[in-house]
């Protein structure tokens, strides 16, 4: 089991899922944002034994994620499977590490903060070892809602999502590509990850159906939005749709406030909010615009003529702000609040 030496001082950090779609961006951002790393441990499944992953122009070996792999870690990012987070995150905490988890496993647990640093950083102070990162679509939605909530309160949100295939990881992109090739040849192949073939199609079923006719993805968006915003009775109605886009989730939302706010004031609130880039007029942001961006782009702001509510369109990179960037921002915020050092000191 290898700790790769990176810097002379800083934290000992393990990344579970280092070979995955989110893990790859996480490593790129750890380097680019100069997160203070002393040692780095790269973890994945047995399938990746012998694999090398690039970090800071060095080729680093990957180990298998086991409980012992967390010995000595100050911080562990989990970007693998929900099942792995369920079994291994408590093991990492037990060994004195702080966990930032990208899976859905711990998000709604009452003792686990669910954090978007621009929105609810104070929730981090209550952590008991595990911090959850929200669903990739939830993050783009709450980043657009929070500036409006601060000005007009929130009563209800009706949202339709347009979710990229990379939301289902590397295999999601491979499935879209395989189905595009098959369709181009006039062939049909069975979908594996998605409910229907997503090539040249739009699929209104993201994840499994629950008994009430909503998908699990729709339930996640509703429950997570309420938890992050601290509004347990906010009405959140969602239809989640998979679209043939590689990267970049979009959301069309109709937002009702407790008080009225005119479109210009709402636009200013969005433009002033850290992490949001507001696009006024006819500038309609699309997934192409977030390919290399950590910002959430919000546009198409307008008043609904019949109800007076506000319509908006939000786009974010599901692998960056929807996953890796948000996770690193959590770690940076914890460091600024002294929460990382508290942990590192306690574990010696
Ligand atoms: N993709 C997104 O847009 C997105 C956004 C937000 C949250 N998330 C969440 O982030 C996590 C990672 O997603 P992803 O999109 O990066 O998935 P991915 O591309 O499929 O990568 C999965 C990673 O997990 C590792 N892994 C799988 N099973 C494992 C096991 N039993 N033991 C150790 N490692 C294992 C894989 O290692 P091998 O290479 O060895 O198989 C790979 O490194 C998931 O929990 C997902 O729900 C994803």
CSV table of C-alpha atoms and ligand atoms in Angstrom, one decimal:
chain,number,residue,atom,x,y,z
A,1,UNK,CA,0.0,0.0,0.0
A,2,UNK,CA,1.6,3.2,-1.2
A,3,UNK,CA,1.5,6.8,0.1
A,4,UNK,CA,2.8,8.9,-2.7
A,5,UNK,CA,4.9,11.8,-1.4
A,6,UNK,CA,3.7,15.1,-2.9
A,7,UNK,CA,4.7,18.0,-0.7
A,8,UNK,CA,6.8,18.7,2.4
A,9,UNK,CA,3.8,19.7,4.5
A,10,UNK,CA,0.1,19.5,4.3
A,11,UNK,CA,-2.4,16.7,4.7
A,12,UNK,CA,-2.4,13.0,4.0
A,13,UNK,CA,-5.2,12.5,1.6
A,14,UNK,CA,-6.8,9.3,0.1
A,15,UNK,CA,-9.0,9.3,-2.9
A,16,UNK,CA,-11.4,6.3,-3.3
A,17,UNK,CA,-12.5,6.0,-6.9
A,18,UNK,CA,-9.3,7.6,-8.3
A,19,UNK,CA,-9.8,5.8,-11.6
A,20,UNK,CA,-13.4,7.0,-12.1
A,21,UNK,CA,-15.0,10.0,-13.9
A,22,UNK,CA,-15.3,12.1,-10.7
A,23,UNK,CA,-11.9,10.8,-9.3
A,24,UNK,CA,-10.1,12.0,-12.4
A,25,UNK,CA,-11.4,15.6,-12.1
A,26,UNK,CA,-10.9,15.5,-8.3
A,27,UNK,CA,-7.2,14.8,-8.8
A,28,UNK,CA,-6.9,17.5,-11.5
A,29,UNK,CA,-8.4,20.0,-9.2
A,30,UNK,CA,-6.4,19.0,-6.1
A,31,UNK,CA,-3.3,19.9,-8.2
A,32,UNK,CA,-4.7,23.0,-9.9
A,33,UNK,CA,-6.1,24.5,-6.7
A,34,UNK,CA,-2.9,23.7,-4.8
A,35,UNK,CA,-4.7,21.8,-2.0
A,36,UNK,CA,-2.0,21.3,0.6
A,37,UNK,CA,-1.1,17.7,0.1
A,38,UNK,CA,1.8,15.9,1.9
A,39,UNK,CA,0.9,12.4,0.9
A,40,UNK,CA,-1.6,11.0,-1.6
A,41,UNK,CA,-3.1,7.5,-1.7
A,42,UNK,CA,-5.0,6.4,-4.8
A,43,UNK,CA,-7.7,3.7,-4.3
A,44,UNK,CA,-10.0,1.8,-6.5
A,45,UNK,CA,-11.2,-1.8,-7.0
A,46,UNK,CA,-9.2,-4.9,-7.7
A,47,UNK,CA,-9.8,-4.3,-11.4
A,48,UNK,CA,-7.4,-1.3,-11.2
A,49,UNK,CA,-4.5,-3.1,-9.5
A,50,UNK,CA,-1.4,-2.3,-11.6
A,51,UNK,CA,-3.1,0.8,-13.1
A,52,UNK,CA,-1.3,4.1,-13.1
A,53,UNK,CA,-3.0,7.5,-12.7
A,54,UNK,CA,-1.5,10.8,-13.6
A,55,UNK,CA,-1.0,13.5,-10.9
A,56,UNK,CA,1.1,16.6,-11.3
A,57,UNK,CA,2.8,15.1,-14.3
A,58,UNK,CA,3.7,12.0,-12.3
A,59,UNK,CA,2.4,8.5,-12.9
A,60,UNK,CA,1.1,7.1,-9.6
A,61,UNK,CA,0.1,3.5,-8.7
A,62,UNK,CA,-3.4,2.6,-7.5
A,63,UNK,CA,-4.2,0.4,-4.5
A,64,UNK,CA,-7.3,-1.5,-3.6
A,65,UNK,CA,-9.7,0.3,-1.2
A,66,UNK,CA,-9.6,-1.6,2.1
A,67,UNK,CA,-10.1,-0.4,5.7
A,68,UNK,CA,-6.3,-0.5,6.3
A,69,UNK,CA,-5.8,1.9,3.4
A,70,UNK,CA,-7.1,4.7,5.6
A,71,UNK,CA,-4.5,4.2,8.3
A,72,UNK,CA,-2.7,7.6,8.7
A,73,UNK,CA,-5.1,9.5,6.4
A,74,UNK,CA,-6.3,13.0,7.5
A,75,UNK,CA,-8.9,13.2,4.8
A,76,UNK,CA,-10.6,10.7,2.5
A,77,UNK,CA,-12.6,11.6,-0.6
A,78,UNK,CA,-15.1,8.9,-1.5
A,79,UNK,CA,-16.0,8.9,-5.3
A,80,UNK,CA,-16.8,5.2,-5.9
A,81,UNK,CA,-20.1,3.4,-5.2
A,82,UNK,CA,-22.8,4.0,-2.6
A,83,UNK,CA,-22.2,0.5,-1.2
A,84,UNK,CA,-18.5,1.1,-0.7
A,85,UNK,CA,-19.2,4.4,1.1
A,86,UNK,CA,-21.6,2.6,3.4
A,87,UNK,CA,-19.1,0.0,4.4
A,88,UNK,CA,-15.8,1.9,4.2
A,89,UNK,CA,-16.6,5.5,5.2
A,90,UNK,CA,-17.2,4.6,8.9
A,91,UNK,CA,-13.9,2.6,8.8
A,92,UNK,CA,-12.0,5.7,7.6
A,93,UNK,CA,-13.6,7.8,10.4
A,94,UNK,CA,-12.9,5.1,12.9
A,95,UNK,CA,-9.2,5.4,11.9
A,96,UNK,CA,-9.3,9.2,12.5
A,97,UNK,CA,-9.9,10.5,9.0
A,98,UNK,CA,-12.4,13.0,7.9
A,99,UNK,CA,-14.6,11.8,5.0
A,100,UNK,CA,-16.1,13.8,2.1
A,101,UNK,CA,-18.5,11.4,0.4
A,102,UNK,CA,-19.8,11.9,-3.2
A,103,UNK,CA,-22.3,9.0,-3.0
A,104,UNK,CA,-25.9,9.3,-2.0
A,105,UNK,CA,-25.5,6.9,1.0
A,106,UNK,CA,-25.1,9.4,3.8
A,107,UNK,CA,-26.7,12.5,2.4
A,108,UNK,CA,-30.0,12.4,4.3
A,109,UNK,CA,-28.6,10.9,7.6
A,110,UNK,CA,-29.5,13.5,10.3
A,111,UNK,CA,-25.9,13.6,11.8
A,112,UNK,CA,-24.3,14.2,8.4
A,113,UNK,CA,-24.0,17.7,7.0
A,114,UNK,CA,-25.0,17.9,3.3
A,115,UNK,CA,-23.0,20.9,2.0
A,116,UNK,CA,-22.7,23.3,-0.9
A,117,UNK,CA,-20.1,25.7,0.5
A,118,UNK,CA,-21.6,28.9,-1.0
A,119,UNK,CA,-25.0,28.0,0.4
A,120,UNK,CA,-24.7,26.4,3.9
A,121,UNK,CA,-21.1,26.3,5.0
A,122,UNK,CA,-22.1,26.6,8.7
A,123,UNK,CA,-23.5,23.0,8.6
A,124,UNK,CA,-19.9,21.8,8.5
A,125,UNK,CA,-19.4,22.8,12.1
A,126,UNK,CA,-21.8,20.0,13.2
A,127,UNK,CA,-19.9,17.2,11.4
A,128,UNK,CA,-19.2,13.9,13.1
A,129,UNK,CA,-16.6,12.7,10.6
A,130,UNK,CA,-18.6,12.2,7.4
A,131,UNK,CA,-19.6,15.2,5.2
A,132,UNK,CA,-21.9,14.4,2.2
A,133,UNK,CA,-21.7,16.1,-1.1
A,134,UNK,CA,-25.1,16.6,-2.7
A,135,UNK,CA,-26.4,15.0,-6.0
A,136,UNK,CA,-24.9,16.6,-9.1
A,137,UNK,CA,-28.3,18.1,-10.2
A,138,UNK,CA,-29.2,19.3,-6.7
A,139,UNK,CA,-26.1,21.4,-6.6
A,140,UNK,CA,-26.9,23.3,-9.8
A,141,UNK,CA,-30.4,23.9,-8.6
A,142,UNK,CA,-29.7,25.1,-5.1
A,143,UNK,CA,-26.9,27.4,-6.3
A,144,UNK,CA,-29.6,29.1,-8.4
A,145,UNK,CA,-32.3,29.1,-5.6
A,146,UNK,CA,-30.2,30.4,-2.7
A,147,UNK,CA,-29.7,34.0,-4.0
A,148,UNK,CA,-33.4,34.2,-4.7
A,149,UNK,CA,-34.2,32.7,-1.3
A,150,UNK,CA,-32.2,35.4,0.4
A,151,UNK,CA,-34.2,38.1,-1.3
A,152,UNK,CA,-37.8,36.7,-1.5
A,153,UNK,CA,-37.9,33.5,0.6
A,154,UNK,CA,-39.1,30.3,-1.1
A,155,UNK,CA,-42.5,28.7,-1.2
A,156,UNK,CA,-42.3,26.3,-4.1
A,157,UNK,CA,-40.1,25.0,-6.9
A,158,UNK,CA,-41.2,23.1,-10.0
A,159,UNK,CA,-38.1,21.7,-11.8
A,160,UNK,CA,-37.4,19.6,-14.9
A,161,UNK,CA,-33.9,18.4,-15.3
A,162,UNK,CA,-31.9,17.5,-18.4
A,163,UNK,CA,-29.1,15.2,-17.2
A,164,UNK,CA,-25.9,14.2,-19.0
A,165,UNK,CA,-24.9,10.6,-19.4
A,166,UNK,CA,-21.7,11.1,-17.4
A,167,UNK,CA,-23.9,11.5,-14.4
A,168,UNK,CA,-23.8,7.7,-14.5
A,169,UNK,CA,-20.0,7.7,-14.6
A,170,UNK,CA,-17.6,6.5,-17.2
A,171,UNK,CA,-19.9,3.7,-18.3
A,172,UNK,CA,-22.7,6.2,-19.0
A,173,UNK,CA,-20.6,7.9,-21.6
A,174,UNK,CA,-19.5,4.6,-23.1
A,175,UNK,CA,-23.2,3.5,-23.3
A,176,UNK,CA,-24.2,6.7,-25.2
A,177,UNK,CA,-21.3,6.2,-27.6
A,178,UNK,CA,-22.1,2.6,-28.2
A,179,UNK,CA,-25.8,3.4,-28.8
A,180,UNK,CA,-24.9,6.3,-31.2
A,181,UNK,CA,-22.7,3.9,-33.2
A,182,UNK,CA,-25.4,1.2,-33.3
A,183,UNK,CA,-28.1,3.7,-34.4
A,184,UNK,CA,-25.8,5.1,-37.1
A,185,UNK,CA,-25.5,1.5,-38.5
A,186,UNK,CA,-29.3,1.0,-38.2
A,187,UNK,CA,-28.8,-1.6,-35.4
A,188,UNK,CA,-30.6,-1.8,-32.0
A,189,UNK,CA,-28.8,-2.7,-28.8
A,190,UNK,CA,-30.3,-3.1,-25.3
A,191,UNK,CA,-29.6,-0.3,-22.8
A,192,UNK,CA,-27.8,-1.4,-19.7
A,193,UNK,CA,-27.5,1.6,-17.4
A,194,UNK,CA,-30.3,3.7,-18.8
A,195,UNK,CA,-34.0,2.8,-18.9
A,196,UNK,CA,-34.1,3.3,-22.7
A,197,UNK,CA,-31.5,3.9,-25.4
A,198,UNK,CA,-30.4,7.5,-24.9
A,199,UNK,CA,-28.9,8.0,-28.4
A,200,UNK,CA,-30.8,10.7,-30.2
A,201,UNK,CA,-33.4,10.3,-27.5
A,202,UNK,CA,-34.8,11.9,-24.3
A,203,UNK,CA,-35.5,9.5,-21.4
A,204,UNK,CA,-37.8,10.7,-18.6
A,205,UNK,CA,-36.6,8.0,-16.2
A,206,UNK,CA,-33.4,8.7,-14.3
A,207,UNK,CA,-32.8,5.9,-11.8
A,208,UNK,CA,-35.3,3.3,-10.6
A,209,UNK,CA,-39.0,4.1,-10.0
A,210,UNK,CA,-40.3,4.2,-6.4
A,211,UNK,CA,-43.8,3.0,-5.5
A,212,UNK,CA,-45.2,6.5,-5.8
A,213,UNK,CA,-44.3,6.8,-9.5
A,214,UNK,CA,-41.4,9.2,-8.9
A,215,UNK,CA,-37.9,8.0,-9.6
A,216,UNK,CA,-35.3,7.8,-6.9
A,217,UNK,CA,-33.4,10.7,-8.6
A,218,UNK,CA,-36.5,12.9,-8.3
A,219,UNK,CA,-36.8,12.0,-4.6
A,220,UNK,CA,-33.1,12.8,-4.0
A,221,UNK,CA,-33.5,16.2,-5.6
A,222,UNK,CA,-36.5,17.1,-3.5
A,223,UNK,CA,-35.2,15.8,-0.1
A,224,UNK,CA,-31.6,17.2,-0.6
A,225,UNK,CA,-32.9,20.6,-1.8
A,226,UNK,CA,-35.0,20.9,1.4
A,227,UNK,CA,-32.1,19.8,3.6
A,228,UNK,CA,-29.4,22.1,2.1
A,229,UNK,CA,-31.7,25.1,2.2
A,230,UNK,CA,-33.0,24.3,5.7
A,231,UNK,CA,-36.6,24.5,4.4
A,232,UNK,CA,-38.1,21.1,5.4
A,233,UNK,CA,-41.6,22.0,4.0
A,234,UNK,CA,-40.5,23.7,0.8
A,235,UNK,CA,-42.7,22.2,-2.0
A,236,UNK,CA,-40.3,20.8,-4.6
A,237,UNK,CA,-41.8,19.0,-7.6
A,238,UNK,CA,-39.3,17.3,-10.0
A,239,UNK,CA,-39.2,15.5,-13.3
A,240,UNK,CA,-35.7,14.2,-14.0
A,241,UNK,CA,-34.8,13.4,-17.6
A,242,UNK,CA,-31.7,11.8,-19.2
A,243,UNK,CA,-30.5,13.5,-22.4
A,244,UNK,CA,-27.8,12.5,-24.9
A,245,UNK,CA,-25.3,15.0,-23.7
A,246,UNK,CA,-21.9,13.8,-22.4
A,247,UNK,CA,-21.3,16.4,-19.6
A,248,UNK,CA,-23.4,19.1,-18.1
A,249,UNK,CA,-26.7,18.9,-16.3
A,250,UNK,CA,-29.4,21.6,-17.0
A,251,UNK,CA,-32.5,22.4,-15.0
A,252,UNK,CA,-35.6,24.5,-15.9
A,253,UNK,CA,-37.2,25.7,-12.7
A,254,UNK,CA,-40.3,27.7,-11.9
A,255,UNK,CA,-39.8,29.4,-8.5
A,256,UNK,CA,-42.3,30.9,-6.2
A,257,UNK,CA,-41.1,33.2,-3.4
A,258,UNK,CA,-42.7,34.2,-0.1
A,259,UNK,CA,-42.5,37.8,-1.4
A,260,UNK,CA,-42.4,39.2,-4.9
A,261,UNK,CA,-39.1,40.1,-6.5
A,262,UNK,CA,-38.9,41.8,-9.9
A,263,UNK,CA,-36.8,40.2,-12.7
A,264,UNK,CA,-34.1,42.9,-12.5
A,265,UNK,CA,-33.6,42.4,-8.8
A,266,UNK,CA,-33.6,38.7,-9.2
A,267,UNK,CA,-31.0,39.0,-11.9
A,268,UNK,CA,-28.8,41.2,-9.7
A,269,UNK,CA,-29.1,38.7,-6.8
A,270,UNK,CA,-28.0,35.9,-9.1
A,271,UNK,CA,-25.1,37.9,-10.7
A,272,UNK,CA,-23.8,38.8,-7.2
A,273,UNK,CA,-23.8,35.3,-5.9
A,274,UNK,CA,-20.4,33.6,-5.6
A,275,UNK,CA,-20.1,30.7,-8.0
A,276,UNK,CA,-23.0,31.7,-10.2
A,277,UNK,CA,-22.6,33.4,-13.6
A,278,UNK,CA,-25.8,35.2,-14.6
A,279,UNK,CA,-26.6,35.4,-18.3
A,280,UNK,CA,-29.2,38.1,-19.1
A,281,UNK,CA,-31.1,38.8,-22.3
A,282,UNK,CA,-30.9,36.2,-25.0
A,283,UNK,CA,-27.7,34.6,-23.7
A,284,UNK,CA,-28.9,31.1,-23.0
A,285,UNK,CA,-26.2,28.9,-21.4
A,286,UNK,CA,-25.9,25.3,-22.5
A,287,UNK,CA,-23.8,22.3,-21.4
A,288,UNK,CA,-21.1,23.3,-23.9
A,289,UNK,CA,-20.5,26.4,-21.8
A,290,UNK,CA,-19.7,24.5,-18.7
A,291,UNK,CA,-17.4,21.9,-20.2
A,292,UNK,CA,-14.3,23.4,-18.4
A,293,UNK,CA,-16.1,25.6,-15.9
A,294,UNK,CA,-16.7,25.3,-12.2
A,295,UNK,CA,-19.4,28.0,-12.3
A,296,UNK,CA,-23.2,27.4,-12.3
A,297,UNK,CA,-24.6,29.4,-15.3
A,298,UNK,CA,-28.1,30.8,-14.9
A,299,UNK,CA,-30.1,32.4,-17.6
A,300,UNK,CA,-33.6,32.6,-19.2
A,301,UNK,CA,-34.8,34.5,-16.2
A,302,UNK,CA,-38.4,35.7,-16.7
A,303,UNK,CA,-41.7,36.2,-15.0
A,304,UNK,CA,-44.4,33.6,-15.6
A,305,UNK,CA,-47.3,35.7,-17.1
A,306,UNK,CA,-50.0,33.7,-15.4
A,307,UNK,CA,-48.6,33.0,-11.9
A,308,UNK,CA,-46.1,35.8,-11.4
A,309,UNK,CA,-43.5,33.2,-10.5
A,310,UNK,CA,-39.9,33.3,-11.8
A,311,UNK,CA,-38.6,30.9,-14.5
A,312,UNK,CA,-34.9,30.2,-14.7
A,313,UNK,CA,-32.5,27.9,-16.5
A,314,UNK,CA,-29.4,26.6,-14.7
A,315,UNK,CA,-26.5,24.6,-16.2
A,316,UNK,CA,-23.6,23.1,-14.4
A,317,UNK,CA,-20.8,20.6,-15.0
A,318,UNK,CA,-21.9,17.5,-13.1
A,319,UNK,CA,-18.4,16.2,-12.8
A,320,UNK,CA,-17.0,19.6,-11.5
A,321,UNK,CA,-19.3,21.8,-9.5
A,322,UNK,CA,-21.8,18.8,-9.3
A,323,UNK,CA,-19.1,16.6,-7.8
A,324,UNK,CA,-15.3,17.1,-7.6
A,325,UNK,CA,-15.2,20.9,-7.3
A,326,UNK,CA,-17.9,21.0,-4.6
A,327,UNK,CA,-16.0,18.2,-2.7
A,328,UNK,CA,-12.7,20.2,-2.8
A,329,UNK,CA,-14.5,23.4,-1.8
A,330,UNK,CA,-15.8,21.5,1.2
A,331,UNK,CA,-12.3,20.5,2.2
A,332,UNK,CA,-11.0,24.0,1.6
A,333,UNK,CA,-13.8,25.5,3.7
A,334,UNK,CA,-13.1,23.0,6.5
A,335,UNK,CA,-9.4,24.0,6.4
A,336,UNK,CA,-10.3,27.7,6.6
A,337,UNK,CA,-12.6,27.0,9.6
A,338,UNK,CA,-9.8,25.1,11.3
A,339,UNK,CA,-11.8,21.8,11.2
A,340,UNK,CA,-9.3,19.9,9.2
A,341,UNK,CA,-6.4,20.8,11.5
A,342,UNK,CA,-8.5,19.9,14.6
A,343,UNK,CA,-8.9,16.5,13.1
A,344,UNK,CA,-5.3,16.1,12.1
A,345,UNK,CA,-4.1,17.2,15.6
A,346,UNK,CA,-6.5,14.8,17.4
A,347,UNK,CA,-5.1,11.9,15.4
A,348,UNK,CA,-1.6,12.9,16.1
B,1,LIG,N1,-20.7,11.2,-12.4
B,1,LIG,C1,-21.3,12.2,-11.8
B,1,LIG,O1,-21.7,13.2,-12.5
B,1,LIG,C2,-21.4,12.2,-10.4
B,1,LIG,C3,-21.9,13.4,-9.8
B,1,LIG,C4,-22.1,13.4,-8.4
B,1,LIG,C5,-21.8,12.3,-7.7
B,1,LIG,N2,-21.4,11.2,-8.3
B,1,LIG,C6,-21.1,10.0,-7.4
B,1,LIG,O2,-19.6,9.9,-7.4
B,1,LIG,C7,-19.3,8.5,-7.3
B,1,LIG,C8,-18.3,8.2,-8.4
B,1,LIG,O3,-19.0,8.4,-9.6
B,1,LIG,P1,-18.2,8.3,-11.0
B,1,LIG,O4,-19.2,9.0,-12.0
B,1,LIG,O5,-16.9,8.8,-10.9
B,1,LIG,O6,-18.3,6.7,-11.3
B,1,LIG,P2,-17.3,5.9,-12.3
B,1,LIG,O7,-16.8,6.7,-13.4
B,1,LIG,O8,-18.1,4.7,-12.6
B,1,LIG,O9,-16.1,5.5,-11.3
B,1,LIG,C9,-16.3,4.7,-10.2
B,1,LIG,C10,-15.0,4.6,-9.4
B,1,LIG,O10,-15.3,3.8,-8.2
B,1,LIG,C11,-14.4,2.7,-8.2
B,1,LIG,N3,-15.0,1.5,-7.7
B,1,LIG,C12,-16.1,0.9,-8.1
B,1,LIG,N4,-16.4,-0.2,-7.3
B,1,LIG,C13,-15.4,-0.3,-6.4
B,1,LIG,C14,-15.1,-1.2,-5.3
B,1,LIG,N5,-15.8,-2.2,-5.1
B,1,LIG,N6,-14.0,-0.9,-4.6
B,1,LIG,C15,-13.2,0.2,-4.8
B,1,LIG,N7,-13.4,1.1,-5.8
B,1,LIG,C16,-14.5,0.8,-6.6
B,1,LIG,C17,-14.0,2.5,-9.7
B,1,LIG,O11,-12.8,1.8,-9.7
B,1,LIG,P3,-12.4,0.8,-10.9
B,1,LIG,O12,-11.9,1.6,-12.0
B,1,LIG,O13,-11.3,-0.1,-10.3
B,1,LIG,O14,-13.6,0.0,-11.2
B,1,LIG,C18,-13.9,3.9,-10.1
B,1,LIG,O15,-12.6,4.5,-9.7
B,1,LIG,C19,-20.6,7.8,-7.3
B,1,LIG,O16,-21.0,7.5,-5.9
B,1,LIG,C20,-21.6,8.7,-7.9
B,1,LIG,O17,-22.9,8.5,-7.5
B,1,LIG,C21,-21.1,11.1,-9.6
